Short mmCIF file of C-alpha atoms in Angstrom, two decimals:
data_model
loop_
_atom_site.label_atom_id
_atom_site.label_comp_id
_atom_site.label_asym_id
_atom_site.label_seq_id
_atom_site.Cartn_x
_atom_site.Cartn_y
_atom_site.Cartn_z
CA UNK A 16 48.92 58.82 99.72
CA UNK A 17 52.50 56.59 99.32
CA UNK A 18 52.35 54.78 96.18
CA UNK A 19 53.05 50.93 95.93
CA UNK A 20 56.25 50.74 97.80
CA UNK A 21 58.66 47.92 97.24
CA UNK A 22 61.59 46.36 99.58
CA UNK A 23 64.40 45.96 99.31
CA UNK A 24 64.91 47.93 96.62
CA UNK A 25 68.02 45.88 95.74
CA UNK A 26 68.39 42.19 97.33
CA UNK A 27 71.90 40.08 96.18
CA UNK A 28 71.42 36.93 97.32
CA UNK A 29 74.41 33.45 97.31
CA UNK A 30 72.79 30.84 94.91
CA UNK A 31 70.31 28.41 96.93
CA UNK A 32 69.20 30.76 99.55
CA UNK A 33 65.96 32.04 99.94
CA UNK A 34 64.75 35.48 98.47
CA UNK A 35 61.74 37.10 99.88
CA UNK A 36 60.13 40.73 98.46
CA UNK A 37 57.89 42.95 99.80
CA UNK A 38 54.77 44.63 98.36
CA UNK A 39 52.81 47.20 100.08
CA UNK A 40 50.40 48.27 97.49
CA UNK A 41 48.67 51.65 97.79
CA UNK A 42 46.21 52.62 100.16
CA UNK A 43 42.60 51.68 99.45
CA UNK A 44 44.53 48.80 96.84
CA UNK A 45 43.39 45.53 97.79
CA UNK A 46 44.86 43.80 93.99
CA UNK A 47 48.60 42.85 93.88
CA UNK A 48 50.24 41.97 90.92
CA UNK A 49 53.50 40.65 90.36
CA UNK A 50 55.57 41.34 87.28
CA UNK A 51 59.15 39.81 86.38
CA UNK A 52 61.72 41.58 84.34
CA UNK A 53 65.09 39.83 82.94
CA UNK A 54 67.43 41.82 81.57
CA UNK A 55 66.81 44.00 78.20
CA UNK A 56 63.26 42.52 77.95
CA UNK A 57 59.66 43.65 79.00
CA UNK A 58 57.97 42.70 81.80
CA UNK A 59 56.40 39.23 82.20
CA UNK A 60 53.40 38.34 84.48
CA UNK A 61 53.90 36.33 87.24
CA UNK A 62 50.49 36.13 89.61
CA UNK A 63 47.87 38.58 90.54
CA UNK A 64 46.23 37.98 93.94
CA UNK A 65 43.73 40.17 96.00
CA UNK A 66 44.08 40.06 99.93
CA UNK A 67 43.91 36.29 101.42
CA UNK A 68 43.75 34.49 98.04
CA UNK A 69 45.55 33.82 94.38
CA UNK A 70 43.48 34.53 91.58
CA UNK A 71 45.82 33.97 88.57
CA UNK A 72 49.49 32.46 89.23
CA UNK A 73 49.73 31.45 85.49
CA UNK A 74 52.60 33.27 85.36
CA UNK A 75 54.54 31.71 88.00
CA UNK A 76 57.10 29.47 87.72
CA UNK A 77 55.77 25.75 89.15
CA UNK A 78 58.84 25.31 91.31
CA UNK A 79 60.50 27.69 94.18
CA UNK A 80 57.96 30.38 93.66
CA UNK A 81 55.47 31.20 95.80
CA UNK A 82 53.55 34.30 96.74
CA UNK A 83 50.93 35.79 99.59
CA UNK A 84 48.78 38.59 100.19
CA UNK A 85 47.66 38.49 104.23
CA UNK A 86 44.93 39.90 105.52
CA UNK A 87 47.65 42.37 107.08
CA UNK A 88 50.47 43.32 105.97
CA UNK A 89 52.25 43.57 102.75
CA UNK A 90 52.49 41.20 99.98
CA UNK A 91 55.33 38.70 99.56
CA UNK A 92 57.08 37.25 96.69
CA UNK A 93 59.02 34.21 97.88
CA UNK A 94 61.89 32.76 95.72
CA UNK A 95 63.92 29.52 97.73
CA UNK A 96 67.03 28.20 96.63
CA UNK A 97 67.39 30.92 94.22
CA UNK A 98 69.56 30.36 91.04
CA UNK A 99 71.73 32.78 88.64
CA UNK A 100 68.42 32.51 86.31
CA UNK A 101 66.77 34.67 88.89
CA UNK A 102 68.76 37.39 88.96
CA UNK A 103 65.82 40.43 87.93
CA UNK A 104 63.50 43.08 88.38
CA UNK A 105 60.44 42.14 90.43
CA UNK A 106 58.09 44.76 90.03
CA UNK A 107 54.80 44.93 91.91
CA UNK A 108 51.69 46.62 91.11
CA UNK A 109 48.45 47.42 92.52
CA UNK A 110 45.13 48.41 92.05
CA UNK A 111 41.40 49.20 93.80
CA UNK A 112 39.88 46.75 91.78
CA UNK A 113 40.84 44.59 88.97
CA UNK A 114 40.89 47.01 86.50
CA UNK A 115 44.26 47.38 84.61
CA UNK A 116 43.56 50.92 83.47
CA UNK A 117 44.02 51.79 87.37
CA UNK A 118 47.05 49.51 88.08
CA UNK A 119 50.23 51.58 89.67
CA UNK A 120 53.58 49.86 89.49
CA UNK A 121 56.01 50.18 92.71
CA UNK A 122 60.46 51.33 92.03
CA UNK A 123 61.14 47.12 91.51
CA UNK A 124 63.46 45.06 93.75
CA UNK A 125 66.38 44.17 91.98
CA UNK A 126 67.83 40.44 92.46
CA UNK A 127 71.36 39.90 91.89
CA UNK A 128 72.24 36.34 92.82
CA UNK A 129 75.92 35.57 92.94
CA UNK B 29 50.77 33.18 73.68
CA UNK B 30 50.42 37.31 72.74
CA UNK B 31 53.17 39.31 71.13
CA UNK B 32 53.97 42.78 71.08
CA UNK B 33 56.98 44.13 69.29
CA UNK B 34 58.85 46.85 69.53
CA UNK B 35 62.03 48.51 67.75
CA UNK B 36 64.74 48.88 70.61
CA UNK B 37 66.12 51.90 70.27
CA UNK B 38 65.29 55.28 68.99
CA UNK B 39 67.62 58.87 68.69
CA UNK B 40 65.74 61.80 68.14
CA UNK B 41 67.24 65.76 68.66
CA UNK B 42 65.63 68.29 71.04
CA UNK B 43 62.37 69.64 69.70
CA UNK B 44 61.51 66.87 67.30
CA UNK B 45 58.81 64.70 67.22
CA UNK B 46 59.42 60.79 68.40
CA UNK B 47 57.16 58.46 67.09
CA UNK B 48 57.34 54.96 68.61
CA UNK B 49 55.97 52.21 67.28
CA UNK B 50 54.49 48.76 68.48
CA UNK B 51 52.49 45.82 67.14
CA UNK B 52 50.81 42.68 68.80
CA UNK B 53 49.08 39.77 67.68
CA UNK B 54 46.11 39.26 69.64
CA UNK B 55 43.12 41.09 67.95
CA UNK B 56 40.79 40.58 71.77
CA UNK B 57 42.90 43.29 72.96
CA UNK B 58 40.64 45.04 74.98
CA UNK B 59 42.90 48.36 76.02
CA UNK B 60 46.57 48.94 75.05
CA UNK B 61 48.58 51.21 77.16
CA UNK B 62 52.19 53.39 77.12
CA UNK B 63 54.95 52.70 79.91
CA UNK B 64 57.33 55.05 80.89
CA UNK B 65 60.90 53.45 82.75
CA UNK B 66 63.58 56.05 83.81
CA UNK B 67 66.28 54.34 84.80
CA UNK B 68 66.19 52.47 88.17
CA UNK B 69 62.89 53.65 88.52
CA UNK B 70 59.30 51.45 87.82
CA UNK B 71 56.80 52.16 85.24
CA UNK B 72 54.91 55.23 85.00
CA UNK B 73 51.64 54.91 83.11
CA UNK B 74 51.60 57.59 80.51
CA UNK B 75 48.39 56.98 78.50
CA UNK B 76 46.24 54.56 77.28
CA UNK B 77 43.42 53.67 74.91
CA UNK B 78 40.36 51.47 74.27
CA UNK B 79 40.18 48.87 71.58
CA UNK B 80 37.66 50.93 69.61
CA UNK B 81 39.38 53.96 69.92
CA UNK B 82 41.63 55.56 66.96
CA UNK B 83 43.31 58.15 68.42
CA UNK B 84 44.03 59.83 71.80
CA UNK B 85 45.80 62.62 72.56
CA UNK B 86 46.93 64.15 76.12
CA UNK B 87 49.07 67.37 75.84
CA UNK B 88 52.24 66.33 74.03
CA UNK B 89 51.39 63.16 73.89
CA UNK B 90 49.08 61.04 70.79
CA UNK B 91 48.32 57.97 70.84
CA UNK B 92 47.53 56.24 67.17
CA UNK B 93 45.77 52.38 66.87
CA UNK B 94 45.01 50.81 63.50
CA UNK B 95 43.50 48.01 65.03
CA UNK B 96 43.28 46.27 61.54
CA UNK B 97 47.23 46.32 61.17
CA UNK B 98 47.39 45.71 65.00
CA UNK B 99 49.89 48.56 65.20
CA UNK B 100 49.64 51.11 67.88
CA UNK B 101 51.79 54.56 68.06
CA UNK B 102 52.79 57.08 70.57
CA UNK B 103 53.79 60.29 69.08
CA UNK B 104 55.86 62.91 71.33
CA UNK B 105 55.79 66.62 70.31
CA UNK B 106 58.52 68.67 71.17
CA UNK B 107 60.35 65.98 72.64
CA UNK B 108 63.20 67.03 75.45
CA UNK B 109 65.70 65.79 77.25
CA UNK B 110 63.52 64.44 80.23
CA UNK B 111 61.72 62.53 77.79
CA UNK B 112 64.40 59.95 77.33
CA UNK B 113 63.61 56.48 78.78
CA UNK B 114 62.54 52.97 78.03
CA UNK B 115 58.63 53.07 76.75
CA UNK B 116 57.06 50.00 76.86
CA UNK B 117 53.36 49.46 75.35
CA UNK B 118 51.31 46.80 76.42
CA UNK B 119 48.16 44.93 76.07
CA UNK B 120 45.32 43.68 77.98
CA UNK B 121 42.98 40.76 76.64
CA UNK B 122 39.57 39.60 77.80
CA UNK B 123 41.07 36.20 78.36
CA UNK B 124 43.96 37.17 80.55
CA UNK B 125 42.01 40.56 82.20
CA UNK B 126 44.01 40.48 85.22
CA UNK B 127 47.31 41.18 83.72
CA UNK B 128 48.86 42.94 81.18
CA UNK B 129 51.29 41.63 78.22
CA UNK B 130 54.52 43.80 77.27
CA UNK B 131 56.54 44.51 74.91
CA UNK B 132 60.38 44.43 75.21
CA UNK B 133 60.52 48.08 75.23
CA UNK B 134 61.88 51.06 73.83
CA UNK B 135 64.94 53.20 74.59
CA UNK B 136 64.58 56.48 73.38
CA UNK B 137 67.57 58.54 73.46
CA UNK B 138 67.22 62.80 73.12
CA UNK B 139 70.22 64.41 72.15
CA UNK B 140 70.52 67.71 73.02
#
């Protein structure tokens, strides 16, 4: 059994272009979270969905964000017209149910905009 | 919003104990858990305990809560070299169940 796995595992992207991040969580998962993490700090929530739907996106920034979890396929993490401020570690994690104690957490993608 | 703190860095020498220490605000906390980061690598849950739990330990590992100080502890026996990473503890509340709160993380250094 793979555990969450996470592409690209680094991503530089030119400054108002679009970034887009993959989450395939682990088999049997069916909750995907989404964690941020700037540089020398800990990890900040962004939005926890299960497949088809958003539970929380409190976390989220209100503008250029956005995030899915199809019915098939992995989960995506969409950033447009990134900005130097973006530049991070987007970590994903999953889970069978919504129990944190059973959460996994994927390698990260690492943006670098220039 | 919730808080955890932790000290950033930490040096301990092969064989010695490592105690690292964090505190949060939020006295809900329902569990509070210990992250391990290697570097360029994601977090690997190491332990974690419930709210009304003092003390846990796993192998090399203890786990400490005084939950009226809001301090938690992870204590590592016999540290070595492989030990050395970032350890980041974190919190889950009732009110925000589907996500957990960090801290900004530890950096323990082993020197051989």
């Amino acid at each position: 059994n793979a555990g969450v796995m996470q592409n690209p595992r680094h991503l530089v992207r030119r400054r108002g272009q679009e970034a887009r991040l993959r989450c395939s969580p682990m088999k049997g998962h069916s909750h995907v979270y989404w964690y941020r993490q700037l540089p020398e700090e800990g990890l900040k929530f962004m939005v926890y969905l299960q497949k088809e739907n958003i539970i929380d996106e409190s976390g989220m920034p209100k503008e250029r964000f956005s995030a899915e979890f199809p019915k098939e396929g992995p989960s995506i993490l969409r950033i447009q017209q990134v900005v130097r401020g973006d530049s991070a570690a987007y970590f994903c994690a999953s889970s069978p149910s919504g129990g944190n104690t059973e959460a996994f957490f994927g390698q990260g993608t690492r943006l670098t905009v220039v | 919003g919730e808080d955890v703190e932790q000290s950033l860095f930490l040096s301990v020498r092969e064989g010695d104990s490592s105690v690292i220490n964090c505190t949060y605000t939020d006295s809900s906390s329902t569990y509070l858990y210990w992250y391990k980061q290697e570097p360029g690598a994601g977090l690997q849950l190491l332990t974690y305990i419930f709210s009304n739990m003092d003390m846990k330990q796993d192998q090399r590992l203890t786990v400490l809560l005084n939950k009226k100080d809001k301090h938690l502890s992870l204590r590592i026996a016999d540290t070595q070299t492989g030990d050395s990473a970032i350890y980041f503890c974190a919190e889950s509340i009732p009110a925000g169940a589907n996500n957990l709160f960090f801290g900004t993380g530890t950096r323990l250094t082993v020197i051989p």
